[in-house]
Short mmCIF file of C-alpha atoms in Angstrom, two decimals:
data_model
loop_
_atom_site.label_atom_id
_atom_site.label_comp_id
_atom_site.label_asym_id
_atom_site.label_seq_id
_atom_site.Cartn_x
_atom_site.Cartn_y
_atom_site.Cartn_z
CA UNK D 18 8.30 -10.86 -11.13
CA UNK D 19 5.57 -10.67 -8.19
CA UNK D 20 5.65 -9.39 -4.81
CA UNK D 21 5.59 -11.39 -2.02
CA UNK D 22 4.82 -8.30 0.67
CA UNK D 23 5.30 -5.28 1.18
CA UNK D 24 5.64 -3.15 4.55
CA UNK D 25 5.79 0.98 4.84
CA UNK D 26 6.26 3.01 7.79
CA UNK D 27 6.06 6.80 8.78
CA UNK D 28 4.94 7.81 5.78
CA UNK D 29 1.41 10.00 6.41
CA UNK D 30 -1.80 8.39 6.59
CA UNK D 31 0.21 5.55 6.69
CA UNK D 32 2.00 4.49 10.03
CA UNK D 33 2.85 1.13 9.73
CA UNK D 34 1.58 -1.01 7.21
CA UNK D 35 2.88 -4.98 6.41
CA UNK D 36 1.77 -7.87 4.71
CA UNK D 37 2.37 -10.89 2.92
CA UNK D 38 0.57 -12.36 -0.14
CA UNK D 39 0.49 -14.19 -1.82
CA UNK D 40 -1.51 -14.44 -5.07
CA UNK D 41 -2.15 -13.24 -9.01
CA UNK D 42 -4.82 -10.78 -7.40
CA UNK D 43 -4.29 -8.19 -4.55
CA UNK D 44 -6.99 -5.49 -2.87
CA UNK D 45 -6.34 -2.44 -1.11
CA UNK D 46 -9.50 -1.18 0.84
CA UNK D 47 -9.76 0.87 3.15
CA UNK D 48 -12.12 5.04 3.03
CA UNK D 49 -11.05 7.56 1.81
CA UNK D 50 -8.30 10.04 3.08
CA UNK D 51 -6.82 6.37 4.88
CA UNK D 52 -3.57 5.95 2.56
CA UNK D 53 -4.12 3.68 0.15
CA UNK D 54 -3.48 6.01 -2.86
CA UNK D 55 -0.20 6.74 -0.47
CA UNK D 56 0.40 3.23 -0.23
CA UNK D 57 0.50 2.93 -3.88
CA UNK D 58 2.73 6.28 -5.02
CA UNK D 59 5.34 4.84 -2.64
CA UNK D 60 5.38 1.74 -3.98
CA UNK D 61 5.95 3.86 -7.55
CA UNK D 62 8.64 5.35 -6.34
CA UNK D 63 10.48 2.86 -4.94
CA UNK D 64 10.38 0.98 -8.13
CA UNK D 65 11.42 4.28 -9.54
CA UNK D 66 13.69 5.33 -6.89
CA UNK D 67 15.85 1.79 -5.85
CA UNK D 68 18.69 3.39 -4.86
CA UNK D 69 16.72 5.85 -2.17
CA UNK D 70 12.94 3.29 -1.93
CA UNK D 71 10.38 4.46 0.85
CA UNK D 72 8.61 1.66 1.25
CA UNK D 73 10.87 -2.19 1.54
CA UNK D 74 9.35 -4.94 -0.72
CA UNK D 75 9.91 -8.57 -1.55
CA UNK D 76 10.03 -9.30 -4.60
CA UNK D 77 9.87 -13.53 -6.24
CA UNK D 78 10.96 -14.55 -9.66
CA UNK D 79 8.54 -15.73 -12.03
CA UNK D 80 11.02 -16.55 -14.42
CA UNK D 81 14.28 -18.45 -15.41
CA UNK D 82 16.25 -15.22 -16.44
CA UNK D 83 15.09 -13.34 -13.54
CA UNK D 84 16.56 -15.62 -11.21
CA UNK D 85 19.49 -15.73 -13.77
CA UNK D 86 19.71 -11.62 -13.83
CA UNK D 87 18.54 -11.47 -9.53
CA UNK D 88 21.22 -14.07 -9.31
CA UNK D 89 18.75 -15.46 -6.48
CA UNK D 90 14.25 -16.32 -6.56
CA UNK D 91 13.98 -13.53 -4.89
CA UNK D 92 15.19 -9.87 -3.61
CA UNK D 93 14.27 -7.71 -0.48
CA UNK D 94 14.46 -3.93 -0.73
CA UNK D 95 14.79 -2.83 2.30
CA UNK D 96 12.90 1.07 2.94
CA UNK D 97 15.64 4.02 2.46
CA UNK D 98 18.61 1.18 1.19
CA UNK D 99 20.03 1.02 -2.13
CA UNK D 100 18.82 -2.11 -3.73
CA UNK D 101 21.47 -2.80 -6.64
CA UNK D 102 20.28 -5.72 -8.42
CA UNK D 103 16.70 -4.73 -8.10
CA UNK D 104 18.73 -0.72 -10.23
CA UNK D 105 20.22 -3.19 -12.61
CA UNK D 106 18.06 -5.39 -13.21
CA UNK D 107 15.06 -2.49 -14.03
CA UNK D 108 17.08 -1.23 -16.29
CA UNK D 109 17.10 -4.20 -18.56
CA UNK D 110 13.72 -4.09 -18.86
CA UNK D 111 13.76 -1.57 -22.24
CA UNK D 112 11.92 -3.83 -24.24
CA UNK D 113 11.18 -3.04 -27.99
CA UNK D 114 7.89 -5.62 -28.15
CA UNK D 115 6.69 -7.77 -25.32
CA UNK D 116 7.32 -6.24 -22.30
CA UNK D 117 8.52 -8.74 -19.33
CA UNK D 118 8.88 -8.97 -15.83
CA UNK D 119 8.47 -5.10 -15.26
CA UNK D 120 6.09 -2.64 -12.70
CA UNK D 121 3.12 -0.35 -14.50
CA UNK D 122 0.79 2.16 -12.84
CA UNK D 123 -2.70 2.58 -13.69
CA UNK D 124 -3.20 5.70 -11.84
CA UNK D 125 -6.92 6.98 -10.92
CA UNK D 126 -6.97 10.40 -13.61
CA UNK D 127 -8.30 8.48 -16.17
CA UNK D 128 -9.77 12.05 -17.63
CA UNK D 129 -10.58 11.75 -21.23
CA UNK D 130 -8.43 14.11 -23.09
CA UNK D 131 -8.25 14.56 -26.94
CA UNK D 132 -5.47 13.21 -28.93
CA UNK D 133 -3.47 15.05 -31.07
CA UNK D 134 -2.81 13.34 -33.99
CA UNK D 135 0.53 12.64 -36.34
CA UNK D 136 1.41 13.56 -39.60
CA UNK D 137 2.18 10.29 -40.95
CA UNK D 138 4.06 9.42 -44.42
CA UNK D 139 5.48 6.88 -45.91
CA UNK D 140 9.01 6.45 -43.90
CA UNK D 141 6.68 6.25 -40.52
CA UNK D 142 8.86 2.95 -38.47
CA UNK D 143 7.14 0.45 -36.97
CA UNK D 144 6.80 1.48 -32.97
CA UNK D 145 7.51 -2.15 -31.98
CA UNK D 146 10.70 -1.63 -33.33
CA UNK D 147 11.54 1.36 -30.81
CA UNK D 148 13.02 0.72 -27.41
CA UNK D 149 10.83 1.61 -24.47
CA UNK D 150 12.44 1.81 -20.97
CA UNK D 151 10.85 0.16 -17.90
CA UNK D 152 9.48 4.06 -16.48
CA UNK D 153 7.20 5.06 -19.54
CA UNK D 154 4.44 2.77 -17.69
CA UNK D 155 5.14 4.10 -14.26
CA UNK D 156 4.41 7.50 -16.08
CA UNK D 157 0.77 9.19 -15.39
CA UNK D 158 -2.08 7.12 -17.56
CA UNK D 159 -3.18 9.88 -18.93
CA UNK D 160 0.15 11.21 -20.45
CA UNK D 161 0.37 7.57 -21.89
CA UNK D 162 -3.17 7.63 -24.14
CA UNK D 163 -2.68 10.04 -26.75
CA UNK D 164 0.66 8.50 -27.76
CA UNK D 165 -0.91 5.03 -27.45
CA UNK D 166 -3.32 6.15 -30.07
CA UNK D 167 -0.85 7.29 -32.43
CA UNK D 168 1.93 4.38 -31.68
CA UNK D 169 -1.40 1.66 -32.71
CA UNK D 170 -2.16 4.64 -36.05
CA UNK D 171 1.84 4.06 -36.76
CA UNK D 172 2.14 0.48 -36.03
CA UNK D 173 -1.40 0.18 -39.15
CA UNK D 174 0.92 2.73 -41.24
CA UNK D 175 4.00 0.26 -40.90
CA UNK D 176 1.94 -2.38 -42.19
CA UNK D 177 0.85 -0.86 -45.27
CA UNK D 178 4.16 -0.58 -46.34
CA UNK D 179 5.50 -3.71 -45.04
CA UNK D 180 2.31 -5.16 -47.44
CA UNK D 181 3.72 -2.55 -50.00
CA UNK D 182 6.80 -4.28 -49.73
CA UNK D 183 6.04 -7.79 -49.65
CA UNK D 184 3.99 -7.28 -53.19
CA UNK D 185 6.48 -5.07 -54.74
CA UNK D 186 9.18 -8.15 -54.12
CA UNK D 187 7.78 -10.62 -55.43
CA UNK D 188 4.05 -9.93 -57.62
CA UNK D 189 3.18 -13.28 -57.82
CA UNK D 190 2.76 -13.94 -54.49
CA UNK D 191 -1.02 -13.85 -53.86
CA UNK D 192 -2.25 -10.91 -51.43
CA UNK D 193 -3.48 -13.03 -48.57
CA UNK D 194 -0.31 -13.94 -48.42
CA UNK D 195 0.69 -11.01 -47.72
CA UNK D 196 -1.64 -10.08 -45.09
CA UNK D 197 -1.64 -13.56 -44.01
CA UNK D 198 2.76 -12.56 -43.35
CA UNK D 199 1.65 -9.59 -42.30
CA UNK D 200 -1.53 -9.41 -39.58
CA UNK D 201 -3.69 -6.71 -39.27
CA UNK D 202 -2.55 -5.17 -35.58
CA UNK D 203 -5.07 -4.02 -34.93
CA UNK D 204 -7.40 -6.95 -34.49
CA UNK D 205 -6.25 -8.16 -30.61
CA UNK D 206 -7.99 -3.90 -29.96
CA UNK D 207 -11.07 -5.02 -31.65
CA UNK D 208 -11.20 -8.17 -30.38
CA UNK D 209 -10.63 -6.33 -26.82
CA UNK D 210 -13.47 -4.30 -27.36
CA UNK D 211 -15.84 -6.54 -28.43
CA UNK D 212 -15.04 -8.91 -24.24
CA UNK D 213 -15.38 -5.77 -22.66
CA UNK D 214 -18.63 -3.51 -24.18
CA UNK D 215 -19.71 -6.95 -25.76
CA UNK D 216 -22.96 -5.69 -27.93
CA UNK D 217 -20.38 -3.31 -29.26
CA UNK D 218 -17.73 -3.47 -32.18
CA UNK D 219 -15.18 -1.17 -32.79
CA UNK D 220 -14.28 -0.51 -36.96
CA UNK D 221 -11.05 -1.13 -38.43
CA UNK D 222 -8.92 2.21 -38.07
CA UNK D 223 -6.95 3.44 -41.51
CA UNK D 224 -4.32 5.21 -41.20
CA UNK D 225 -4.68 8.30 -44.10
CA UNK D 226 -6.86 9.25 -42.12
CA UNK D 227 -6.11 9.43 -38.45
CA UNK D 228 -8.78 9.98 -36.30
CA UNK D 229 -10.84 9.00 -33.21
CA UNK D 230 -11.64 5.15 -33.03
CA UNK D 231 -15.64 4.71 -34.22
CA UNK D 232 -17.72 1.83 -32.83
CA UNK D 233 -20.84 0.33 -33.79
CA UNK D 234 -24.18 -1.60 -32.02
CA UNK D 235 -24.88 -4.35 -33.60
CA UNK D 236 -26.00 -2.72 -36.85
CA UNK D 237 -26.00 1.27 -36.05
CA UNK D 238 -24.23 3.33 -38.24
CA UNK D 239 -20.38 4.25 -36.59
CA UNK D 240 -20.02 6.25 -33.42
CA UNK D 241 -17.36 7.66 -32.01
CA UNK D 242 -15.53 6.78 -29.00
CA UNK D 243 -16.48 9.79 -27.37
CA UNK D 244 -19.43 8.56 -27.36
CA UNK D 245 -19.46 5.69 -25.24
CA UNK D 246 -20.27 5.98 -21.09
CA UNK D 247 -17.45 7.48 -19.79
CA UNK D 248 -16.98 4.24 -17.49
CA UNK D 249 -17.08 2.46 -21.14
CA UNK D 250 -14.41 4.83 -22.69
CA UNK D 251 -12.17 4.67 -19.29
CA UNK D 252 -12.45 -0.01 -19.34
CA UNK D 253 -10.93 -0.12 -22.83
CA UNK D 254 -8.88 2.90 -22.38
CA UNK D 255 -7.26 0.66 -19.28
CA UNK D 256 -7.53 -1.75 -21.48
CA UNK D 257 -5.45 -1.27 -24.65
CA UNK D 258 -3.46 0.28 -22.37
CA UNK D 259 -1.54 -2.89 -21.59
CA UNK D 260 -2.77 -4.71 -24.62
CA UNK D 261 -0.18 -3.14 -26.94
CA UNK D 262 3.19 -4.32 -25.04
CA UNK D 263 1.94 -7.78 -24.53
CA UNK D 264 2.97 -7.45 -20.74
CA UNK D 265 3.72 -10.50 -18.92
CA UNK D 266 5.12 -11.62 -15.99
CA UNK D 267 4.38 -8.06 -14.25
CA UNK D 268 3.41 -6.04 -11.35
CA UNK D 269 0.20 -3.82 -12.59
CA UNK D 270 -1.39 -1.35 -9.77
CA UNK D 271 -4.23 0.03 -10.70
CA UNK D 272 -6.35 3.11 -7.83
CA UNK D 273 -9.63 2.58 -7.99
CA UNK D 274 -10.07 0.19 -10.55
CA UNK D 275 -13.99 0.94 -9.75
CA UNK D 276 -14.07 4.46 -10.47
CA UNK D 277 -17.50 5.62 -12.98
CA UNK D 278 -17.83 1.81 -13.00
CA UNK D 279 -20.64 0.08 -12.52
CA UNK D 280 -19.66 -2.72 -10.45
CA UNK D 281 -20.84 -5.54 -13.46
CA UNK D 282 -18.24 -3.38 -15.90
CA UNK D 283 -15.91 -3.16 -13.49
CA UNK D 284 -15.83 -7.32 -12.47
CA UNK D 285 -15.82 -7.46 -16.36
CA UNK D 286 -12.73 -5.42 -16.64
CA UNK D 287 -10.89 -7.13 -13.81
CA UNK D 288 -11.45 -10.74 -15.25
CA UNK D 289 -10.38 -9.36 -18.71
CA UNK D 290 -6.93 -8.15 -16.86
CA UNK D 291 -6.08 -11.30 -15.54
CA UNK D 292 -5.99 -13.09 -18.70
CA UNK D 293 -3.77 -10.76 -19.82
CA UNK D 294 -0.14 -11.87 -20.07
CA UNK D 295 -1.31 -15.63 -19.08
CA UNK D 296 -2.54 -14.05 -16.21
CA UNK D 297 1.26 -14.43 -15.09
CA UNK D 298 0.96 -10.74 -13.86
CA UNK D 299 -0.02 -9.79 -9.98
CA UNK D 300 -2.76 -7.03 -9.84
CA UNK D 301 -2.76 -4.85 -6.77
CA UNK D 302 -5.60 -3.19 -6.42
CA UNK D 303 -6.68 0.40 -4.04
CA UNK D 304 -10.43 0.65 -3.63
CA UNK D 305 -13.20 1.53 -1.52
CA UNK D 306 -15.25 -0.42 -3.72
CA UNK D 307 -17.75 -3.06 -1.69
CA UNK D 308 -18.27 -5.58 -4.79
CA UNK D 309 -14.82 -6.04 -5.39
CA UNK D 310 -14.50 -6.65 -2.18
CA UNK D 311 -16.78 -8.98 -1.62
CA UNK D 312 -15.97 -10.98 -4.99
CA UNK D 313 -12.29 -11.46 -4.33
CA UNK D 314 -12.61 -11.70 -0.05
CA UNK D 315 -12.55 -15.78 -0.99
CA UNK D 316 -9.20 -15.38 -2.54
CA UNK D 317 -7.55 -14.56 1.26
CA UNK D 318 -6.03 -11.07 -0.20
CA UNK D 319 -7.72 -9.11 0.46
CA UNK D 320 -6.10 -6.34 3.31
CA UNK D 321 -7.69 -2.71 4.04
CA UNK D 322 -6.30 -0.14 6.03
CA UNK D 323 -7.52 0.66 9.39
CA UNK D 324 -5.72 4.26 10.25
CA UNK D 325 -7.74 4.40 13.88
CA UNK D 326 -4.61 2.15 14.76
CA UNK D 327 -1.40 3.94 16.35
CA UNK D 328 1.53 3.12 16.08
CA UNK D 329 3.35 0.48 16.26
CA UNK D 330 0.05 -1.51 15.23
CA UNK D 331 0.32 -2.57 12.14
CA UNK D 332 -2.90 -1.07 10.32
CA UNK D 333 -3.50 -4.04 8.03
CA UNK D 334 -5.26 -6.07 8.06
CA UNK D 335 -6.14 -9.61 6.19
CA UNK D 336 -10.17 -10.01 6.00
CA UNK D 337 -10.05 -14.04 5.14
CA UNK D 338 -8.57 -14.00 8.99
CA UNK D 339 -10.86 -11.83 11.03
CA UNK D 340 -13.12 -14.06 13.29
CA UNK D 341 -15.76 -13.56 16.59
CA UNK D 342 -12.65 -13.10 19.12
CA UNK D 343 -12.08 -9.71 16.24
CA UNK D 344 -14.93 -7.98 16.63
CA UNK D 345 -13.84 -4.45 17.52
CA UNK D 346 -12.01 -5.02 13.89
CA UNK D 347 -15.00 -6.03 12.39
CA UNK D 348 -16.01 -2.73 13.07
CA UNK D 349 -13.21 -1.11 12.37
CA UNK D 350 -13.62 -2.82 8.90
CA UNK D 351 -17.72 -2.58 8.52
CA UNK D 352 -17.26 1.37 8.89
CA UNK D 353 -14.01 1.33 6.59
CA UNK D 354 -15.64 -0.44 3.68
CA UNK D 355 -19.71 0.13 3.85
CA UNK D 356 -21.90 -2.48 2.96
CA UNK D 357 -19.38 -5.12 2.90
CA UNK D 358 -20.31 -8.31 5.46
CA UNK D 359 -17.39 -8.49 7.54
CA UNK D 360 -16.53 -11.47 10.28
CA UNK D 361 -18.63 -14.21 8.99
CA UNK D 362 -16.89 -16.65 10.62
#
């Protein structure tokens, strides 16, 4: 599933915002108060409440089963009108393991909160056997983090149970076969951690003693996750959130991805997320980062909100289409986007 068009009207401070997109990386830029977060909230609301959406949205199928369920290659969502096709389709997005063809929001509030660890025992179930409704990924990010950490520990505990049963069922089989049959579910998190934070390695976890994640820098002693910088913690949390369900063919809204991040780390996060799901997901970023805008400018799918324009004029401008005759718009873009150089042609 991919969004091809977004139209929102009369949702202050948005007056009229109408864009057509053609990429898996889309950037919606603008100054503080221009309406970026409001636009994101309207889109999330529209998916949560497909019976009364705030925004008009064009969706295109990216998988054959979507075409079958939709009975066509696209869905047209019209503001204030019930979209039964989308509503019924999203109701099927209840997955035990991989998530495909759904929508996810990562809001700007990603503050660190202490995790309350749950008690694990020999009867701990595999969290991947429990269905998760699509709306779980539309909840607030901070509400998901503590749950995710506990699910990771539950997954590890359940793996130990499966290995024990495997060995008891046939003690003649080598332990290596049991480990190969049930690989450590924490390894993908370790790999992503090192990809995001080169030079740092994430320690394996012990489900018998749930605690804060620990890592090493080179040959250092293990250090608590909370000793990472706020930016490092943030990129790891965002990536781990998406690793869990192995998300594919989904639309991911990220509000202020650059928050607390040095530009290098912000780029690394976005490039890492681009690779998730084999590159099948669509990332829609709401940002005022001149660095991100400059980096992805050439894709043509970078838009900024010109809050000075009055209705019925479209407040959305596509930066790659600005030419010399658009000098007024270029000045507006410069005022909105700071250091970014506009009107190059």
